[in-house]
Amino acid sequence: MALAAGKRTTTSGLVTGPVNKAAINDGGIPYTGTTELLAAQARCDVVMMLANDIVRVALATTHLPLREVADAITVDGLESTLRIVHRALRDDFGIDAPRIAVLGLNPHAGEDGHLGHEERDLI
């Protein structure tokens, strides 16, 4: 309902509350999170961002078991996420020239492959 209202009118944002994903899934409704639900309803790619007055952190993945995170990170996915974030920082946050830093997945950016290859091969 909120998504439909946002499409009909000009809105500044949508605030969602915490939900118990286990209870929803136990009720027979497959549900990983509101981010994915809104993306499916809006039929567009979205990025989850945590923001405050000092920093904005966008996530490369959403609502996955930790063991699946590294496999879910792809070059195409990162490029898409960075384009969405750059556009949002410019258009929605009013930052003319956004500076975006990309954090590594592994400690010390993989230590030249000793702690993983994601940074070298993907990130």
mmCIF file of N, CA and C in Angstrom:
data_model
loop_
_atom_site.group_PDB
_atom_site.id
_atom_site.type_symbol
_atom_site.label_atom_id
_atom_site.label_comp_id
_atom_site.label_asym_id
_atom_site.label_seq_id
_atom_site.Cartn_x
_atom_site.Cartn_y
_atom_site.Cartn_z
ATOM 1 N N MET A 1 0.824 -1.180 0.000
ATOM 2 C CA MET A 1 0.000 0.000 0.000
ATOM 3 C C MET A 1 0.875 1.255 0.000
ATOM 4 N N ALA A 2 1.920 1.272 0.801
ATOM 5 C CA ALA A 2 2.805 2.436 0.856
ATOM 6 C C ALA A 2 3.507 2.639 -0.471
ATOM 7 N N LEU A 3 3.911 1.550 -1.125
ATOM 8 C CA LEU A 3 4.574 1.663 -2.424
ATOM 9 C C LEU A 3 3.619 2.253 -3.452
ATOM 10 N N ALA A 4 2.381 1.812 -3.449
ATOM 11 C CA ALA A 4 1.388 2.347 -4.381
ATOM 12 C C ALA A 4 1.151 3.828 -4.122
ATOM 13 N N ALA A 5 1.084 4.220 -2.858
ATOM 14 C CA ALA A 5 0.899 5.636 -2.527
ATOM 15 C C ALA A 5 2.092 6.462 -2.999
ATOM 16 N N GLY A 6 3.276 5.910 -2.862
ATOM 17 C CA GLY A 6 4.478 6.602 -3.308
ATOM 18 C C GLY A 6 4.510 6.793 -4.806
ATOM 19 N N LYS A 7 3.937 5.862 -5.544
ATOM 20 C CA LYS A 7 3.882 5.984 -6.997
ATOM 21 C C LYS A 7 2.853 7.029 -7.433
ATOM 22 N N ARG A 8 1.796 7.209 -6.635
ATOM 23 C CA ARG A 8 0.733 8.151 -6.990
ATOM 24 C C ARG A 8 1.066 9.576 -6.600
ATOM 25 N N THR A 9 1.889 9.768 -5.592
ATOM 26 C CA THR A 9 2.175 11.103 -5.076
ATOM 27 C C THR A 9 3.671 11.297 -4.923
ATOM 28 N N THR A 10 4.045 12.508 -4.618
ATOM 29 C CA THR A 10 5.442 12.789 -4.331
ATOM 30 C C THR A 10 5.688 12.489 -2.863
ATOM 31 N N THR A 11 6.644 11.605 -2.607
ATOM 32 C CA THR A 11 6.981 11.249 -1.231
ATOM 33 C C THR A 11 8.454 11.525 -0.990
ATOM 34 N N SER A 12 8.782 11.744 0.242
ATOM 35 C CA SER A 12 10.174 11.969 0.601
ATOM 36 C C SER A 12 10.875 10.684 0.972
ATOM 37 N N GLY A 13 10.125 9.666 1.299
ATOM 38 C CA GLY A 13 10.734 8.404 1.676
ATOM 39 C C GLY A 13 9.703 7.450 2.219
ATOM 40 N N LEU A 14 10.164 6.277 2.532
ATOM 41 C CA LEU A 14 9.321 5.241 3.101
ATOM 42 C C LEU A 14 10.060 4.676 4.307
ATOM 43 N N VAL A 15 9.431 4.718 5.436
ATOM 44 C CA VAL A 15 10.010 4.191 6.656
ATOM 45 C C VAL A 15 9.324 2.866 6.963
ATOM 46 N N THR A 16 10.127 1.837 7.182
ATOM 47 C CA THR A 16 9.567 0.533 7.524
ATOM 48 C C THR A 16 9.998 0.168 8.929
ATOM 49 N N GLY A 17 9.209 -0.622 9.572
ATOM 50 C CA GLY A 17 9.528 -1.070 10.920
ATOM 51 C C GLY A 17 10.123 -2.463 10.890
ATOM 52 N N PRO A 18 10.653 -2.895 12.007
ATOM 53 C CA PRO A 18 11.209 -4.248 12.061
ATOM 54 C C PRO A 18 10.095 -5.287 11.949
ATOM 55 N N VAL A 19 10.407 -6.365 11.273
ATOM 56 C CA VAL A 19 9.453 -7.465 11.155
ATOM 57 C C VAL A 19 10.159 -8.754 11.565
ATOM 58 N N ASN A 20 9.395 -9.715 11.984
ATOM 59 C CA ASN A 20 9.930 -11.012 12.354
ATOM 60 C C ASN A 20 9.836 -11.922 11.137
ATOM 61 N N LYS A 21 10.953 -12.058 10.427
ATOM 62 C CA LYS A 21 10.974 -12.856 9.202
ATOM 63 C C LYS A 21 10.617 -14.317 9.470
ATOM 64 N N ALA A 22 11.037 -14.830 10.613
ATOM 65 C CA ALA A 22 10.737 -16.220 10.944
ATOM 66 C C ALA A 22 9.229 -16.429 11.064
ATOM 67 N N ALA A 23 8.540 -15.510 11.726
ATOM 68 C CA ALA A 23 7.090 -15.649 11.891
ATOM 69 C C ALA A 23 6.376 -15.599 10.544
ATOM 70 N N ILE A 24 6.833 -14.724 9.666
ATOM 71 C CA ILE A 24 6.209 -14.614 8.344
ATOM 72 C C ILE A 24 6.432 -15.908 7.564
ATOM 73 N N ASN A 25 7.674 -16.406 7.562
ATOM 74 C CA ASN A 25 7.970 -17.652 6.856
ATOM 75 C C ASN A 25 7.246 -18.837 7.485
ATOM 76 N N ASP A 26 7.183 -18.871 8.814
ATOM 77 C CA ASP A 26 6.459 -19.952 9.491
ATOM 78 C C ASP A 26 4.974 -19.920 9.166
ATOM 79 N N GLY A 27 4.464 -18.746 8.779
ATOM 80 C CA GLY A 27 3.064 -18.616 8.378
ATOM 81 C C GLY A 27 2.821 -19.033 6.939
ATOM 82 N N GLY A 28 3.876 -19.500 6.263
ATOM 83 C CA GLY A 28 3.715 -20.011 4.903
ATOM 84 C C GLY A 28 3.977 -18.985 3.813
ATOM 85 N N ILE A 29 4.519 -17.819 4.180
ATOM 86 C CA ILE A 29 4.795 -16.778 3.188
ATOM 87 C C ILE A 29 6.315 -16.668 3.041
ATOM 88 N N PRO A 30 6.846 -17.021 1.874
ATOM 89 C CA PRO A 30 8.293 -16.881 1.677
ATOM 90 C C PRO A 30 8.677 -15.404 1.750
ATOM 91 N N TYR A 31 9.591 -15.061 2.649
ATOM 92 C CA TYR A 31 9.923 -13.647 2.877
ATOM 93 C C TYR A 31 11.356 -13.530 3.351
ATOM 94 N N THR A 32 12.173 -12.807 2.579
ATOM 95 C CA THR A 32 13.552 -12.586 3.017
ATOM 96 C C THR A 32 13.728 -11.207 3.618
ATOM 97 N N GLY A 33 12.918 -10.235 3.179
ATOM 98 C CA GLY A 33 13.033 -8.902 3.744
ATOM 99 C C GLY A 33 12.231 -7.876 2.971
ATOM 100 N N THR A 34 12.022 -6.749 3.614
ATOM 101 C CA THR A 34 11.244 -5.668 3.014
ATOM 102 C C THR A 34 11.943 -5.098 1.784
ATOM 103 N N THR A 35 13.267 -5.031 1.806
ATOM 104 C CA THR A 35 14.012 -4.528 0.656
ATOM 105 C C THR A 35 13.667 -5.331 -0.597
ATOM 106 N N GLU A 36 13.725 -6.645 -0.475
ATOM 107 C CA GLU A 36 13.422 -7.510 -1.615
ATOM 108 C C GLU A 36 11.951 -7.425 -2.014
ATOM 109 N N LEU A 37 11.069 -7.313 -1.035
ATOM 110 C CA LEU A 37 9.642 -7.191 -1.308
ATOM 111 C C LEU A 37 9.352 -5.924 -2.101
ATOM 112 N N LEU A 38 9.903 -4.805 -1.664
ATOM 113 C CA LEU A 38 9.678 -3.539 -2.362
ATOM 114 C C LEU A 38 10.291 -3.552 -3.758
ATOM 115 N N ALA A 39 11.468 -4.155 -3.905
ATOM 116 C CA ALA A 39 12.101 -4.239 -5.219
ATOM 117 C C ALA A 39 11.224 -5.036 -6.185
ATOM 118 N N ALA A 40 10.674 -6.154 -5.710
ATOM 119 C CA ALA A 40 9.816 -6.976 -6.566
ATOM 120 C C ALA A 40 8.545 -6.222 -6.944
ATOM 121 N N GLN A 41 7.943 -5.532 -5.990
ATOM 122 C CA GLN A 41 6.716 -4.790 -6.278
ATOM 123 C C GLN A 41 6.969 -3.603 -7.203
ATOM 124 N N ALA A 42 8.111 -2.944 -7.036
ATOM 125 C CA ALA A 42 8.436 -1.789 -7.870
ATOM 126 C C ALA A 42 9.030 -2.204 -9.210
ATOM 127 N N ARG A 43 9.390 -3.477 -9.313
ATOM 128 C CA ARG A 43 10.016 -4.008 -10.531
ATOM 129 C C ARG A 43 11.260 -3.207 -10.918
ATOM 130 N N CYS A 44 12.131 -3.011 -9.933
ATOM 131 C CA CYS A 44 13.384 -2.309 -10.191
ATOM 132 C C CYS A 44 14.449 -2.796 -9.221
ATOM 133 N N ASP A 45 15.683 -2.486 -9.561
ATOM 134 C CA ASP A 45 16.784 -2.827 -8.668
ATOM 135 C C ASP A 45 16.847 -1.798 -7.549
ATOM 136 N N VAL A 46 17.122 -2.259 -6.357
ATOM 137 C CA VAL A 46 17.248 -1.363 -5.215
ATOM 138 C C VAL A 46 18.517 -1.704 -4.450
ATOM 139 N N VAL A 47 18.947 -0.776 -3.625
ATOM 140 C CA VAL A 47 20.110 -0.972 -2.781
ATOM 141 C C VAL A 47 19.709 -0.612 -1.362
ATOM 142 N N MET A 48 20.079 -1.455 -0.411
ATOM 143 C CA MET A 48 19.816 -1.150 0.994
ATOM 144 C C MET A 48 20.914 -0.208 1.475
ATOM 145 N N MET A 49 20.499 0.932 2.039
ATOM 146 C CA MET A 49 21.462 1.905 2.541
ATOM 147 C C MET A 49 21.114 2.268 3.974
ATOM 148 N N LEU A 50 22.122 2.282 4.810
ATOM 149 C CA LEU A 50 22.001 2.747 6.184
ATOM 150 C C LEU A 50 22.642 4.126 6.207
ATOM 151 N N ALA A 51 21.923 5.133 6.673
ATOM 152 C CA ALA A 51 22.432 6.505 6.551
ATOM 153 C C ALA A 51 22.220 7.293 7.822
ATOM 154 N N ASN A 52 23.168 8.201 8.076
ATOM 155 C CA ASN A 52 23.013 9.198 9.129
ATOM 156 C C ASN A 52 23.650 10.492 8.636
ATOM 157 N N ASP A 53 23.825 11.465 9.490
ATOM 158 C CA ASP A 53 24.372 12.749 9.065
ATOM 159 C C ASP A 53 25.845 12.681 8.685
ATOM 160 N N ILE A 54 26.540 11.641 9.079
ATOM 161 C CA ILE A 54 27.984 11.560 8.858
ATOM 162 C C ILE A 54 28.339 10.624 7.701
ATOM 163 N N VAL A 55 27.690 9.490 7.638
ATOM 164 C CA VAL A 55 28.083 8.473 6.664
ATOM 165 C C VAL A 55 26.851 7.763 6.109
ATOM 166 N N ARG A 56 26.996 7.280 4.906
ATOM 167 C CA ARG A 56 25.962 6.460 4.282
ATOM 168 C C ARG A 56 26.643 5.165 3.855
ATOM 169 N N VAL A 57 26.066 4.039 4.227
ATOM 170 C CA VAL A 57 26.649 2.741 3.911
ATOM 171 C C VAL A 57 25.639 1.956 3.090
ATOM 172 N N ALA A 58 26.016 1.637 1.864
ATOM 173 C CA ALA A 58 25.171 0.832 0.991
ATOM 174 C C ALA A 58 25.718 -0.588 0.981
ATOM 175 N N LEU A 59 24.832 -1.548 0.960
ATOM 176 C CA LEU A 59 25.234 -2.948 1.040
ATOM 177 C C LEU A 59 25.227 -3.594 -0.339
ATOM 178 N N ALA A 60 26.225 -4.425 -0.608
ATOM 179 C CA ALA A 60 26.320 -5.123 -1.886
ATOM 180 C C ALA A 60 25.354 -6.304 -1.951
ATOM 181 N N THR A 61 24.950 -6.822 -0.805
ATOM 182 C CA THR A 61 23.996 -7.929 -0.755
ATOM 183 C C THR A 61 22.946 -7.608 0.304
ATOM 184 N N THR A 62 21.861 -8.339 0.264
ATOM 185 C CA THR A 62 20.819 -8.162 1.269
ATOM 186 C C THR A 62 20.326 -9.522 1.749
ATOM 187 N N HIS A 63 20.058 -9.607 3.021
ATOM 188 C CA HIS A 63 19.363 -10.734 3.647
ATOM 189 C C HIS A 63 19.766 -12.107 3.114
ATOM 190 N N LEU A 64 21.039 -12.426 3.294
ATOM 191 C CA LEU A 64 21.556 -13.734 2.898
ATOM 192 C C LEU A 64 22.245 -14.387 4.093
ATOM 193 N N PRO A 65 22.273 -15.723 4.120
ATOM 194 C CA PRO A 65 23.127 -16.372 5.108
ATOM 195 C C PRO A 65 24.580 -15.947 4.844
ATOM 196 N N LEU A 66 25.339 -15.738 5.880
ATOM 197 C CA LEU A 66 26.707 -15.264 5.741
ATOM 198 C C LEU A 66 27.530 -16.141 4.801
ATOM 199 N N ARG A 67 27.312 -17.444 4.824
ATOM 200 C CA ARG A 67 28.053 -18.362 3.957
ATOM 201 C C ARG A 67 27.819 -18.091 2.475
ATOM 202 N N GLU A 68 26.733 -17.429 2.107
ATOM 203 C CA GLU A 68 26.397 -17.183 0.705
ATOM 204 C C GLU A 68 26.853 -15.810 0.213
ATOM 205 N N VAL A 69 27.314 -14.959 1.100
ATOM 206 C CA VAL A 69 27.633 -13.576 0.728
ATOM 207 C C VAL A 69 28.722 -13.496 -0.329
ATOM 208 N N ALA A 70 29.844 -14.163 -0.127
ATOM 209 C CA ALA A 70 30.956 -14.062 -1.083
ATOM 210 C C ALA A 70 30.532 -14.510 -2.478
ATOM 211 N N ASP A 71 29.757 -15.573 -2.574
ATOM 212 C CA ASP A 71 29.314 -16.055 -3.886
ATOM 213 C C ASP A 71 28.296 -15.117 -4.530
ATOM 214 N N ALA A 72 27.605 -14.321 -3.728
ATOM 215 C CA ALA A 72 26.592 -13.412 -4.263
ATOM 216 C C ALA A 72 27.195 -12.123 -4.826
ATOM 217 N N ILE A 73 28.447 -11.853 -4.506
ATOM 218 C CA ILE A 73 29.093 -10.632 -4.994
ATOM 219 C C ILE A 73 29.666 -10.895 -6.384
ATOM 220 N N THR A 74 29.202 -10.105 -7.345
ATOM 221 C CA THR A 74 29.669 -10.216 -8.728
ATOM 222 C C THR A 74 30.078 -8.842 -9.234
ATOM 223 N N VAL A 75 30.861 -8.819 -10.283
ATOM 224 C CA VAL A 75 31.268 -7.546 -10.884
ATOM 225 C C VAL A 75 30.030 -6.787 -11.362
ATOM 226 N N ASP A 76 29.129 -7.467 -12.066
ATOM 227 C CA ASP A 76 27.917 -6.801 -12.561
ATOM 228 C C ASP A 76 27.066 -6.275 -11.413
ATOM 229 N N GLY A 77 26.942 -7.067 -10.347
ATOM 230 C CA GLY A 77 26.160 -6.637 -9.197
ATOM 231 C C GLY A 77 26.763 -5.419 -8.518
ATOM 232 N N LEU A 78 28.088 -5.412 -8.366
ATOM 233 C CA LEU A 78 28.751 -4.259 -7.765
ATOM 234 C C LEU A 78 28.605 -3.019 -8.637
ATOM 235 N N GLU A 79 28.779 -3.174 -9.951
ATOM 236 C CA GLU A 79 28.613 -2.032 -10.849
ATOM 237 C C GLU A 79 27.203 -1.462 -10.745
ATOM 238 N N SER A 80 26.207 -2.333 -10.713
ATOM 239 C CA SER A 80 24.821 -1.882 -10.584
ATOM 240 C C SER A 80 24.603 -1.148 -9.265
ATOM 241 N N THR A 81 25.102 -1.734 -8.173
ATOM 242 C CA THR A 81 24.968 -1.107 -6.857
ATOM 243 C C THR A 81 25.626 0.259 -6.840
ATOM 244 N N LEU A 82 26.830 0.367 -7.371
ATOM 245 C CA LEU A 82 27.546 1.648 -7.371
ATOM 246 C C LEU A 82 26.834 2.694 -8.222
ATOM 247 N N ARG A 83 26.263 2.287 -9.352
ATOM 248 C CA ARG A 83 25.502 3.240 -10.190
ATOM 249 C C ARG A 83 24.262 3.743 -9.451
ATOM 250 N N ILE A 84 23.545 2.834 -8.802
ATOM 251 C CA ILE A 84 22.345 3.218 -8.047
ATOM 252 C C ILE A 84 22.726 4.161 -6.910
ATOM 253 N N VAL A 85 23.782 3.824 -6.178
ATOM 254 C CA VAL A 85 24.218 4.653 -5.048
ATOM 255 C C VAL A 85 24.659 6.031 -5.540
ATOM 256 N N HIS A 86 25.447 6.073 -6.609
ATOM 257 C CA HIS A 86 25.923 7.357 -7.137
ATOM 258 C C HIS A 86 24.747 8.242 -7.542
ATOM 259 N N ARG A 87 23.790 7.660 -8.250
ATOM 260 C CA ARG A 87 22.607 8.421 -8.682
ATOM 261 C C ARG A 87 21.803 8.912 -7.471
ATOM 262 N N ALA A 88 21.637 8.058 -6.468
ATOM 263 C CA ALA A 88 20.873 8.445 -5.276
ATOM 264 C C ALA A 88 21.582 9.549 -4.497
ATOM 265 N N LEU A 89 22.895 9.440 -4.366
ATOM 266 C CA LEU A 89 23.635 10.480 -3.634
ATOM 267 C C LEU A 89 23.500 11.826 -4.343
ATOM 268 N N ARG A 90 23.540 11.805 -5.654
ATOM 269 C CA ARG A 90 23.382 13.042 -6.431
ATOM 270 C C ARG A 90 21.946 13.557 -6.383
ATOM 271 N N ASP A 91 21.021 12.697 -6.792
ATOM 272 C CA ASP A 91 19.639 13.136 -7.005
ATOM 273 C C ASP A 91 18.812 13.237 -5.732
ATOM 274 N N ASP A 92 19.002 12.307 -4.808
ATOM 275 C CA ASP A 92 18.166 12.260 -3.608
ATOM 276 C C ASP A 92 18.804 12.923 -2.395
ATOM 277 N N PHE A 93 20.133 12.843 -2.305
ATOM 278 C CA PHE A 93 20.835 13.431 -1.165
ATOM 279 C C PHE A 93 21.430 14.800 -1.494
ATOM 280 N N GLY A 94 21.385 15.204 -2.768
ATOM 281 C CA GLY A 94 21.859 16.526 -3.166
ATOM 282 C C GLY A 94 23.362 16.711 -3.096
ATOM 283 N N ILE A 95 24.121 15.644 -3.289
ATOM 284 C CA ILE A 95 25.583 15.733 -3.267
ATOM 285 C C ILE A 95 26.057 15.832 -4.719
ATOM 286 N N ASP A 96 26.589 16.989 -5.100
ATOM 287 C CA ASP A 96 26.967 17.228 -6.493
ATOM 288 C C ASP A 96 28.030 16.267 -7.011
ATOM 289 N N ALA A 97 29.040 16.027 -6.218
ATOM 290 C CA ALA A 97 30.141 15.146 -6.629
ATOM 291 C C ALA A 97 30.385 14.102 -5.533
ATOM 292 N N PRO A 98 29.567 13.048 -5.497
ATOM 293 C CA PRO A 98 29.706 12.046 -4.437
ATOM 294 C C PRO A 98 31.069 11.366 -4.471
ATOM 295 N N ARG A 99 31.613 11.124 -3.295
ATOM 296 C CA ARG A 99 32.838 10.323 -3.145
ATOM 297 C C ARG A 99 32.407 8.986 -2.580
ATOM 298 N N ILE A 100 32.684 7.929 -3.313
ATOM 299 C CA ILE A 100 32.263 6.596 -2.907
ATOM 300 C C ILE A 100 33.505 5.747 -2.663
ATOM 301 N N ALA A 101 33.582 5.151 -1.497
ATOM 302 C CA ALA A 101 34.657 4.210 -1.171
ATOM 303 C C ALA A 101 34.053 2.814 -1.122
ATOM 304 N N VAL A 102 34.800 1.845 -1.586
ATOM 305 C CA VAL A 102 34.337 0.459 -1.585
ATOM 306 C C VAL A 102 35.184 -0.326 -0.600
ATOM 307 N N LEU A 103 34.525 -0.931 0.367
ATOM 308 C CA LEU A 103 35.229 -1.731 1.367
ATOM 309 C C LEU A 103 35.454 -3.145 0.851
ATOM 310 N N GLY A 104 36.506 -3.770 1.312
ATOM 311 C CA GLY A 104 36.777 -5.144 0.947
ATOM 312 C C GLY A 104 35.917 -6.105 1.750
ATOM 313 N N LEU A 105 35.862 -7.319 1.283
ATOM 314 C CA LEU A 105 35.096 -8.354 1.967
ATOM 315 C C LEU A 105 35.929 -9.019 3.061
ATOM 316 N N ASN A 106 37.186 -9.238 2.774
ATOM 317 C CA ASN A 106 38.069 -9.952 3.690
ATOM 318 C C ASN A 106 38.962 -8.986 4.466
ATOM 319 N N PRO A 107 39.448 -9.424 5.624
ATOM 320 C CA PRO A 107 40.384 -8.585 6.378
ATOM 321 C C PRO A 107 41.602 -8.235 5.520
ATOM 322 N N HIS A 108 42.055 -7.026 5.624
ATOM 323 C CA HIS A 108 43.245 -6.574 4.907
ATOM 324 C C HIS A 108 43.125 -6.786 3.404
ATOM 325 N N ALA A 109 41.893 -6.690 2.881
ATOM 326 C CA ALA A 109 41.634 -6.820 1.441
ATOM 327 C C ALA A 109 42.177 -8.126 0.861
ATOM 328 N N GLY A 110 42.122 -9.181 1.629
ATOM 329 C CA GLY A 110 42.492 -10.499 1.133
ATOM 330 C C GLY A 110 43.952 -10.862 1.239
ATOM 331 N N GLU A 111 44.790 -9.920 1.657
ATOM 332 C CA GLU A 111 46.232 -10.194 1.822
ATOM 333 C C GLU A 111 46.813 -10.902 0.605
ATOM 334 N N ASP A 112 46.638 -10.284 -0.567
ATOM 335 C CA ASP A 112 47.186 -10.846 -1.814
ATOM 336 C C ASP A 112 46.752 -12.292 -2.056
ATOM 337 N N GLY A 113 45.524 -12.601 -1.702
ATOM 338 C CA GLY A 113 44.977 -13.933 -1.955
ATOM 339 C C GLY A 113 45.102 -14.911 -0.810
ATOM 340 N N HIS A 114 45.828 -14.568 0.229
ATOM 341 C CA HIS A 114 45.984 -15.495 1.350
ATOM 342 C C HIS A 114 44.713 -15.596 2.186
ATOM 343 N N LEU A 115 43.869 -14.553 2.125
ATOM 344 C CA LEU A 115 42.597 -14.564 2.867
ATOM 345 C C LEU A 115 41.412 -14.427 1.904
ATOM 346 N N GLY A 116 41.541 -14.919 0.712
ATOM 347 C CA GLY A 116 40.476 -14.843 -0.261
ATOM 348 C C GLY A 116 40.886 -14.036 -1.481
ATOM 349 N N HIS A 117 40.147 -14.241 -2.568
ATOM 350 C CA HIS A 117 40.472 -13.606 -3.844
ATOM 351 C C HIS A 117 39.400 -12.603 -4.286
ATOM 352 N N GLU A 118 38.383 -12.398 -3.461
ATOM 353 C CA GLU A 118 37.267 -11.552 -3.869
ATOM 354 C C GLU A 118 37.710 -10.142 -4.219
ATOM 355 N N GLU A 119 38.573 -9.574 -3.408
ATOM 356 C CA GLU A 119 39.011 -8.192 -3.650
ATOM 357 C C GLU A 119 39.751 -8.082 -4.976
ATOM 358 N N ARG A 120 40.642 -9.007 -5.242
ATOM 359 C CA ARG A 120 41.443 -8.979 -6.477
ATOM 360 C C ARG A 120 40.580 -9.287 -7.695
ATOM 361 N N ASP A 121 39.716 -10.279 -7.596
ATOM 362 C CA ASP A 121 38.972 -10.758 -8.757
ATOM 363 C C ASP A 121 37.665 -10.023 -9.007
ATOM 364 N N LEU A 122 37.038 -9.516 -7.954
ATOM 365 C CA LEU A 122 35.711 -8.931 -8.107
ATOM 366 C C LEU A 122 35.618 -7.468 -7.677
ATOM 367 N N ILE A 123 36.139 -7.201 -6.483
ATOM 368 C CA ILE A 123 35.908 -5.891 -5.878
ATOM 369 C C ILE A 123 36.956 -4.918 -6.349
#
